[in-house]
Amino acid sequence: MARESSAASGDESKLLADLTADQQAAVVHGTGPLLILAAAGSGKTRVITRRVAYLLSQGIRASNILAITFTNKAAGEMRRRVDQLVPGNRVTITTFHSLGARLLRQYADRLKMDPNFTIYDTTDRNKLIKDALDLAGLDNVKFTPDRIGGGISKAKNQLLTPDRFQATSADYFTQVVARIYAIYEKRLRDANAVDFDDLLYLPALALKHDEELRAELDSRYQYILIDEYQDTNHAQYELVRRLARDYDHLCVVGDPDQSIYGWRGSNIRNILDFERDYPEATVITLDRNYRSTPNILAAAGHLIEHNVHRKQKSLLTDNPPGDPVRILTFDTGLDEAELVVERIRREVLDGKARYRDHAIFLRINALSRSLESAFVKHGVPFQIVKGLAFFDRKENRDLLAYLRLLVNPQDDLSFQRVVNEPPRGIGAKSIEHLKAYAEDRQISLLAAAGDVLKIPAIKGKAAAGLRDFHQLMTGLRSWLEQPPDVVIREVIDRSGYRAMLKAGDEDDQERLANIEEMITAAQQFAQEDPTRTLGNFLEQITLASDVDSWDEQQDCVSVMTLHAAKGLEFPIVYMLAMEQGLLPHERSLAKDEEIEEERRLCFVGMTRAMRQLNLCHAKLREFRGQALYTVPSMFLDELPKVPTTIERVDLSGRNAYGAAMDAWRRGGSPAAEGGWDDTGVRGRSSGSPGAGGGGYGSPIRPTPRPVVHSDDDEVQYRPGMIVEHETYGRGKITDISGYGAMRRMKIRFVTAGEKVFVAQKAKLRILSVPD
DNA sequence: AAATACATAATTTTT
DNA sequence: TTATGTATTT
């Protein structure tokens, strides 16, 4: 592959200098397939990055290189690092889904698609399926949109068209899925929309059926690098296989022990069978760990040994031993949150670490609530890494629906969402008629709305409303070429959405502020690259992942799910709620395979820790309003028994009710006593404590939640004030504008950066007043 | 057609 | 605890 030697040897040695022999071998590997089995913390990102740079240094054209990562965040990070090594390169670094979307838009003509298609997320998908279920007259009690959707997703992952899927469906459930799949697919196409799976499914099928296109892309992407290969699914596998036939310089990197997306269709066999699929493949194993202490690795290694379906492999490191891994026991989930936050605070006050050195991992997002209040209470800066929350708010979804409909007039789902928002006198009946009319003529709902005067069944207010709505959208179309933020402003003004909120109560004011924030986001998006369109903005939002919203610059504690933590590292890690039913999650307890995946998830979390790892569990956890006794995670019992490696710290029974709880528990709930019961289900507090309570009063009353808000509405805020917000903690008012309900203030938070609030609505406590 | 009140159901992980 | 859907009223 060495073209003439523009390969400056100086560059080359710089690229290899601080790498081990194995890592170097991976970086300089020449042509043909390459499998890099990279254990946790073995520096794989570094290897991929260097390899991209190395390929460039060898004269490989940037346009011939394709690097695929798991999240946009990871793509951005790799982009940054490659750019540092080779400034101004034009290597394609992206995710599978973004690549799919790009290919679909680029080759829309050839694929007989409209390039302005909308990408439907899971919520949209489920709505469409619900409609299809209603249409098919199936009671959606047993066939929930979610389950059917999962079935369809699986089918698409296997690259099965509705017809092919129908042919292979054996049992009743799959037959129903097949039926709905066919209807759903037609609805999608009619709406000029694709779902997440389509972003892989459609390109994969295109490459399968269009040899010319396949060959073209194969030769364009001659050098392909794929990170997190253990989490690829069948569609991705097929896609890659077809892109790497004539030019098989395919480098995949992964670790079977970190495969945690089986539930989403990823197939661990992709990596395990790589050598079978590519017999010419070179295999390089990176098993030296540069991240964690031997104790952490011993603990994680001992745990993962319990997986039966696994290639034996050990984690090695030269790092000094460090602290033992700690198992922390608390009374309640609230205690857990409080004390963990306190410990972190102490660590920082003692100057042993910064806030940003700490991360807290959770199995499920719902667990983050109690943490939030604990952080605020102790004034510890934090960020909860959960990306889509902001765009999931009703007002933002409404706005996005308007924008989608604007870009893609065929998007019937978005049409239905906003046609009567704000109210235009268009009710369910009118929509029924409109749908019937559109169905007959095979036109979109928006087009049908343009014909409303020809539909005799719709009259009066509804007819006028539909006509107005059609005119509104037609009028707005001319704004499409404008920058995203300009379009958004026009939409909220002309649609009456702004007016609707302006007239409303204080909740509406907050909604308005959210919309303003969205405009700011769009503005920033356009500023980064002026060629970006509204369509780009919409796509970016839908394809954003949770970690994408993570800001590693801030000095604050990061809270995230175990899934989001993949690929990251932190000096000090806390894993919370390590209890049977949560980790492993109860929905995975029935199948050994799924428990193994949970164990890998646990392994992933543990191996994120660099120097300190704390595994936490509480005896009592509040869940869905009521308190449940817990059973410690089976994984805690699968750790080494060596006391120098694992240290147990019991922080329970420190307060009155903690002691009472233990007493009550001994008397009142024998099922939950010691270990976990053989069903593996979490212990359950059964109704009233009865006589076992022993005079301590109600033992399961949790400590009251701290409430932080202003005393009255007449608070006079002023710039320079230091205030405390329920969610974001401490901040300083930097700017105030507007009056009455429209009065807004800008607050710069220690944690969350600058945010805008509606003065009347914001719940703030004033901490200090400037002179 | 729209707003309100009430019941009830459900909660993994995510591109 | 929360969100969602259904029934009831205006």
XYZ file of N, CA and C in Angstrom, chain A residues 36 120 160 163 243 274 326 409 450 480 482 506 519 664 701 748:
48
model
N -8.940 -6.574 15.807
C -8.246 -6.177 17.027
C -9.135 -6.512 18.220
N -38.128 8.723 11.718
C -39.021 8.511 12.847
C -38.266 7.847 13.992
N -35.172 -8.842 6.493
C -36.337 -9.516 5.948
C -37.411 -8.502 5.566
N -42.792 -9.471 3.113
C -43.129 -10.738 2.451
C -42.277 -11.889 2.956
N -19.408 -3.679 1.702
C -18.528 -2.537 1.442
C -17.063 -2.978 1.432
N -15.424 -13.500 13.156
C -14.731 -12.662 12.173
C -13.676 -13.447 11.391
N -14.567 -1.293 46.858
C -15.428 -1.260 48.043
C -16.881 -1.604 47.711
N -43.773 17.379 3.449
C -45.228 17.567 3.509
C -46.006 16.245 3.571
N -55.697 20.712 1.636
C -55.794 21.722 0.589
C -57.085 21.576 -0.209
N -38.205 27.878 3.826
C -37.372 26.694 4.018
C -35.884 26.912 3.811
N -34.177 29.423 4.516
C -33.568 30.238 5.573
C -32.872 29.350 6.605
N -48.448 29.994 33.954
C -46.996 30.039 34.124
C -46.282 28.818 33.529
N -34.544 27.506 19.839
C -34.094 28.450 18.819
C -32.594 28.691 18.970
N -37.568 -4.531 62.173
C -38.839 -4.838 61.544
C -38.660 -5.950 60.502
N -40.804 5.198 56.494
C -41.025 6.573 56.046
C -39.703 7.180 55.624
N -25.892 31.796 35.089
C -24.743 30.942 34.778
C -24.512 30.019 35.962
